[in-house]
Coordinates of C-alpha atoms in Angstrom, one line a residue:
M1 CA 54.2 14.3 40.9
N2 CA 52.1 14.7 44.1
R3 CA 53.4 18.3 44.4
A4 CA 51.3 19.3 41.3
T5 CA 48.1 17.8 42.6
G6 CA 47.2 19.3 45.9
S7 CA 43.5 19.8 46.4
G8 CA 43.9 23.6 45.9
R9 CA 45.7 23.4 42.5
N10 CA 43.9 20.2 41.4
A11 CA 40.6 22.1 41.1
A12 CA 41.9 24.0 38.0
A13 CA 43.9 21.1 36.5
P14 CA 42.7 19.9 33.2
A15 CA 40.7 16.7 33.0
V16 CA 42.8 13.9 31.4
L17 CA 41.3 12.1 28.4
L18 CA 43.4 9.0 27.8
L19 CA 42.4 7.3 24.5
G20 CA 43.7 4.5 22.5
P21 CA 42.8 1.4 20.5
T22 CA 42.0 -1.9 22.1
A23 CA 45.0 -3.6 23.8
S24 CA 47.0 -0.4 23.9
G25 CA 47.4 -0.5 27.6
K26 CA 45.0 2.3 28.6
S27 CA 43.7 0.7 31.7
A28 CA 47.1 -0.1 33.1
I29 CA 48.4 3.4 32.6
A30 CA 45.2 4.9 34.0
M31 CA 45.4 2.8 37.1
A32 CA 49.1 3.7 37.6
L33 CA 48.4 7.4 37.2
A34 CA 45.3 7.3 39.4
R35 CA 47.3 5.8 42.3
E36 CA 49.9 8.7 42.0
I37 CA 47.8 11.8 41.4
P38 CA 45.3 10.8 43.0
A39 CA 42.5 10.6 40.5
E40 CA 39.2 9.0 39.8
I41 CA 38.7 7.1 36.6
V42 CA 35.7 7.6 34.3
S43 CA 35.3 4.9 31.7
V44 CA 35.1 6.0 28.1
D45 CA 34.0 2.5 26.9
S46 CA 30.6 1.6 25.5
A47 CA 31.0 -2.1 26.6
L48 CA 31.8 -1.5 30.2
V49 CA 28.4 -0.1 30.9
Y50 CA 26.8 -3.6 30.7
R51 CA 26.4 -5.7 33.8
G52 CA 27.4 -9.3 33.5
M53 CA 29.9 -8.7 30.7
D54 CA 33.2 -8.7 32.5
I55 CA 35.7 -11.0 30.9
G56 CA 35.1 -10.1 27.2
T57 CA 35.2 -6.4 28.0
A58 CA 38.4 -6.5 30.1
K59 CA 36.5 -4.8 32.9
P60 CA 38.6 -3.6 35.8
S61 CA 38.7 -6.2 38.6
R62 CA 36.8 -5.7 41.9
E63 CA 40.1 -5.1 43.7
E64 CA 41.1 -2.4 41.2
R65 CA 37.7 -0.7 41.6
Q66 CA 38.0 -0.8 45.4
E67 CA 41.5 0.7 45.2
V68 CA 40.7 3.5 42.7
P69 CA 37.2 4.8 42.2
H70 CA 35.8 4.0 38.7
H71 CA 32.7 5.4 37.1
L72 CA 30.3 4.5 34.3
I73 CA 30.8 0.8 34.7
D74 CA 28.0 -1.7 35.3
L75 CA 25.3 0.9 34.6
I76 CA 22.7 -1.0 32.7
E77 CA 21.5 -4.5 31.7
P78 CA 22.7 -5.9 28.3
T79 CA 19.1 -5.5 27.1
Q80 CA 19.2 -1.8 27.6
S81 CA 20.9 1.0 25.6
Y82 CA 23.3 3.8 26.5
S83 CA 24.0 6.6 24.1
A84 CA 26.9 8.9 23.4
A85 CA 24.7 11.8 24.5
Q86 CA 24.1 10.1 27.9
F87 CA 27.8 9.5 28.2
A88 CA 28.6 13.2 27.6
D89 CA 26.1 14.3 30.2
D90 CA 27.2 11.8 32.8
A91 CA 30.9 12.5 32.2
A92 CA 30.4 16.2 32.5
R93 CA 28.6 15.7 35.8
L94 CA 31.2 13.3 37.1
I95 CA 34.1 15.7 36.3
G96 CA 32.5 18.3 38.5
E97 CA 31.9 15.8 41.3
I98 CA 35.4 14.5 41.2
R99 CA 36.9 18.0 41.3
A100 CA 34.7 18.8 44.3
R101 CA 36.3 15.9 46.1
G102 CA 39.8 17.4 45.4
R103 CA 40.7 14.8 42.9
Q104 CA 41.7 14.9 39.2
P105 CA 39.2 13.5 36.6
L106 CA 40.9 10.8 34.5
L107 CA 38.8 9.6 31.6
A108 CA 40.1 6.5 29.8
G109 CA 38.8 4.3 27.1
G110 CA 38.5 3.5 23.4
T111 CA 34.9 4.5 22.4
M112 CA 35.8 7.4 20.2
L113 CA 32.3 8.5 19.6
Y114 CA 32.0 9.0 23.4
A115 CA 35.1 11.1 23.4
K116 CA 34.0 13.1 20.4
A117 CA 30.6 13.8 22.0
L118 CA 32.3 15.1 25.1
L119 CA 34.9 17.3 23.2
E120 CA 32.7 18.6 20.4
G121 CA 29.1 17.9 21.3
L122 CA 26.6 15.9 19.3
H123 CA 24.5 16.5 16.2
L124 CA 20.8 16.6 17.1
L125 CA 19.5 13.7 15.0
P126 CA 16.2 11.7 15.3
G127 CA 16.2 9.0 18.0
A128 CA 16.1 5.3 17.4
D129 CA 13.0 3.7 15.8
P130 CA 12.7 0.2 17.3
A131 CA 10.3 -1.0 14.6
L132 CA 12.5 0.2 11.7
R133 CA 15.6 -1.3 13.4
A134 CA 13.9 -4.6 13.7
Q135 CA 13.0 -4.5 10.1
L136 CA 16.6 -3.7 9.1
D137 CA 17.8 -6.6 11.3
R138 CA 15.4 -9.0 9.6
E139 CA 16.7 -7.8 6.2
A140 CA 20.3 -8.2 7.3
A141 CA 19.6 -11.7 8.5
R142 CA 18.2 -12.6 5.1
L143 CA 20.6 -10.7 2.9
G144 CA 23.6 -10.0 5.0
W145 CA 25.0 -6.6 6.1
P146 CA 27.2 -6.2 3.0
A147 CA 24.0 -6.1 1.0
L148 CA 22.6 -3.3 3.2
H149 CA 26.0 -1.6 3.0
A150 CA 25.5 -1.6 -0.8
R151 CA 22.1 -0.1 -0.4
L152 CA 23.5 2.6 1.8
A153 CA 26.1 3.3 -0.9
G154 CA 23.3 4.0 -3.3
V155 CA 21.7 6.7 -1.0
D156 CA 24.6 8.0 1.0
P157 CA 28.0 7.3 -0.7
P158 CA 30.1 9.4 1.7
T159 CA 28.8 7.5 4.8
A160 CA 29.1 4.1 3.1
A161 CA 32.7 4.9 2.1
R162 CA 33.8 5.3 5.7
L163 CA 32.0 2.2 7.0
E164 CA 33.1 -1.5 6.7
P165 CA 30.6 -3.7 4.9
N166 CA 29.9 -5.6 8.1
D167 CA 29.7 -2.6 10.5
A168 CA 26.1 -3.6 11.4
Q169 CA 25.4 -1.0 14.0
R170 CA 26.5 2.0 11.9
I171 CA 25.0 0.8 8.7
Q172 CA 21.7 0.3 10.5
R173 CA 21.8 3.8 12.0
A174 CA 22.6 5.4 8.6
L175 CA 19.8 3.6 6.9
E176 CA 17.5 4.3 9.7
L177 CA 18.2 8.0 9.5
F178 CA 17.6 8.0 5.7
E179 CA 14.3 6.2 6.1
L180 CA 13.2 8.6 8.9
T181 CA 14.2 11.9 7.3
G182 CA 14.6 11.1 3.6
K183 CA 18.1 12.7 3.8
P184 CA 21.5 10.9 3.9
M185 CA 23.3 11.0 7.2
S186 CA 26.3 12.8 5.6
A187 CA 24.0 15.7 4.7
L188 CA 22.3 15.8 8.1
L189 CA 25.6 16.0 9.9
A190 CA 27.0 18.7 7.6
A191 CA 23.9 20.8 8.2
Q192 CA 24.1 20.9 12.0
T193 CA 26.3 22.7 14.4
R194 CA 27.6 21.3 17.7
T195 CA 28.6 22.7 21.0
G196 CA 31.2 20.8 23.0
S197 CA 32.1 20.8 26.7
P198 CA 33.5 24.0 28.1
E199 CA 35.9 21.8 30.1
R200 CA 39.6 21.9 29.4
F201 CA 41.1 18.5 28.5
L202 CA 44.5 17.1 28.2
V203 CA 44.0 14.6 25.4
V204 CA 46.6 11.8 25.3
A205 CA 46.5 9.2 22.5
L206 CA 48.2 5.9 22.9
E207 CA 49.0 4.9 19.3
P208 CA 51.3 2.0 18.3
S209 CA 54.4 2.6 16.3
E210 CA 54.0 -0.9 14.9
R211 CA 50.6 -2.2 13.8
A212 CA 51.9 -5.9 13.9
A213 CA 52.8 -5.5 17.5
L214 CA 49.4 -4.3 18.4
H215 CA 47.9 -7.2 16.5
A216 CA 50.0 -9.6 18.6
R217 CA 48.7 -8.0 21.8
I218 CA 45.1 -8.3 20.5
E219 CA 45.5 -12.0 19.8
A220 CA 47.2 -12.7 23.1
R221 CA 44.5 -10.8 25.0
F222 CA 41.7 -12.7 23.4
L223 CA 43.3 -16.0 24.1
Q224 CA 43.7 -14.9 27.8
M225 CA 40.0 -14.0 27.8
L226 CA 39.2 -17.6 26.7
D227 CA 41.4 -19.0 29.4
A228 CA 39.7 -16.7 31.9
G229 CA 36.2 -18.2 31.1
L230 CA 34.8 -16.0 28.3
L231 CA 32.8 -18.9 26.8
D232 CA 31.2 -19.6 30.2
E233 CA 30.4 -16.0 30.5
V234 CA 28.6 -16.0 27.1
R235 CA 26.8 -19.3 28.1
R236 CA 25.4 -17.5 31.1
L237 CA 24.3 -14.6 29.0
R238 CA 22.6 -16.9 26.5
A239 CA 20.9 -18.8 29.3
R240 CA 19.1 -15.6 30.4
G241 CA 16.7 -15.9 27.4
D242 CA 16.3 -12.2 26.9
L243 CA 19.4 -11.5 24.8
H244 CA 20.2 -12.0 21.1
T245 CA 22.9 -11.0 18.7
G246 CA 21.0 -8.0 17.3
L247 CA 21.4 -6.1 20.6
P248 CA 24.3 -3.6 20.8
S249 CA 25.6 -5.4 23.8
M250 CA 25.9 -8.7 22.0
R251 CA 27.5 -7.0 19.0
C252 CA 30.6 -6.3 21.1
V253 CA 33.7 -7.9 19.6
G254 CA 34.3 -11.4 21.0
Y255 CA 30.7 -11.8 22.3
R256 CA 29.1 -12.2 18.9
Q257 CA 31.7 -14.7 17.8
A258 CA 31.5 -16.7 21.0
W259 CA 27.7 -16.7 20.7
E260 CA 27.9 -18.1 17.1
H261 CA 30.3 -20.8 18.3
L262 CA 28.0 -21.8 21.1
E263 CA 25.1 -22.0 18.6
G264 CA 27.2 -24.4 16.6
R265 CA 27.6 -22.0 13.7
C266 CA 31.4 -22.2 13.7
D267 CA 34.1 -24.3 15.4
R268 CA 36.5 -23.0 18.1
A269 CA 39.3 -22.2 15.7
T270 CA 37.0 -20.3 13.4
M271 CA 35.6 -18.4 16.4
I272 CA 39.0 -17.4 17.5
A273 CA 40.1 -16.3 14.1
R274 CA 36.9 -14.2 13.6
A275 CA 37.1 -12.6 17.0
I276 CA 40.7 -11.6 16.5
A277 CA 40.0 -10.2 13.0
A278 CA 37.0 -8.3 14.3
T279 CA 39.1 -6.8 17.1
R280 CA 41.8 -5.8 14.7
Q281 CA 39.2 -4.0 12.6
L282 CA 37.9 -2.3 15.7
A283 CA 41.5 -1.1 16.5
K284 CA 41.8 0.2 12.9
R285 CA 38.7 2.2 13.2
Q286 CA 39.8 3.6 16.6
L287 CA 43.1 4.7 15.2
T288 CA 41.3 6.4 12.3
W289 CA 39.2 8.4 14.7
L290 CA 42.3 9.3 16.8
R291 CA 44.4 10.5 13.9
A292 CA 41.6 12.9 12.9
M293 CA 41.5 14.4 16.5
P294 CA 43.2 17.8 16.7
G295 CA 45.3 18.8 19.7
R296 CA 46.0 15.3 20.9
H297 CA 49.4 14.3 22.4
V298 CA 50.6 11.1 20.9
V299 CA 52.5 8.5 23.0
D300 CA 53.7 5.2 21.5
C301 CA 51.8 2.6 23.5
L302 CA 54.6 0.1 22.7
A303 CA 57.3 2.2 24.2
P304 CA 58.8 0.9 27.4
D305 CA 58.4 4.4 29.0
A306 CA 54.9 5.0 27.8
L307 CA 53.7 5.5 31.4
A308 CA 56.5 8.0 32.1
Q309 CA 55.7 9.9 28.9
V310 CA 52.0 10.2 29.9
R311 CA 53.0 11.2 33.4
A312 CA 55.3 13.9 32.0
L313 CA 52.5 15.4 29.9
L314 CA 50.2 15.4 32.8
L315 CA 52.7 17.1 35.1
Q316 CA 53.5 19.7 32.4
S317 CA 49.8 20.5 31.8
N318 CA 49.2 20.9 35.6
E319 CA 52.2 23.2 36.0
N320 CA 51.2 25.3 32.9
R321 CA 47.5 25.9 33.7

């Protein structure tokens, strides 16, 4: 494989965009490829940007990050926010910098909105309104997110139809946009045009041939996170005093459920069941995004030769450029 990746040819090689649902093995495949090419890894993960959130996000270890350069990890505090637009800008800049070093950009992760922003560009919508978001959070605390989902269905049926009743972050954003503009999000998105990156990408999607097998991986991984000290990590986050479950960082799957358990709102068994269920729902949404993505190359993440298949796609794309 090294014969296809000399610094002269590598400058024109496509950037690799390795996507997949949680627990599909993206990180392991990305690391294996990066050692061979060589490449630098750009995280496409909205949870890895937060400092102090390592175990529950399955963040690459310090040793892995020393062996292979990683980017867009540990960027901000959990109190701060990072948008898809920021990601698209940062990723485009990093792709150029990585190429200038004679390496191949390898973008890997499961935040599909980030991938979509990079590939297609973003709609120009109003920014966040902190006061309105706080109001919606208070209403959700009193009524529950399913009630706000029902409200959204009354003003924007197409958007409500594609969201789960407990998808707090997206329900909040859709209601926020309606309050700010008087128009449903579905209409706002339909009315706008987008401009994506001029970069050429090899998009590889790690998709499971058996949903049950992916679910088993998800369960095993969450139990491993608990064994690795996830609850202690969340205890440290709670002890900071400046975090709460309304923040995007604390809405990450596993963290919200662990926080509720530490607050005494559920027992350990319930926490585990809720976290696994939430992660499975996340994987379902990720797969829905992936299957609507044109031009992707699908590799069964459960196949014993998944790495070899991805390697072959990469070699073919480099030779055909």
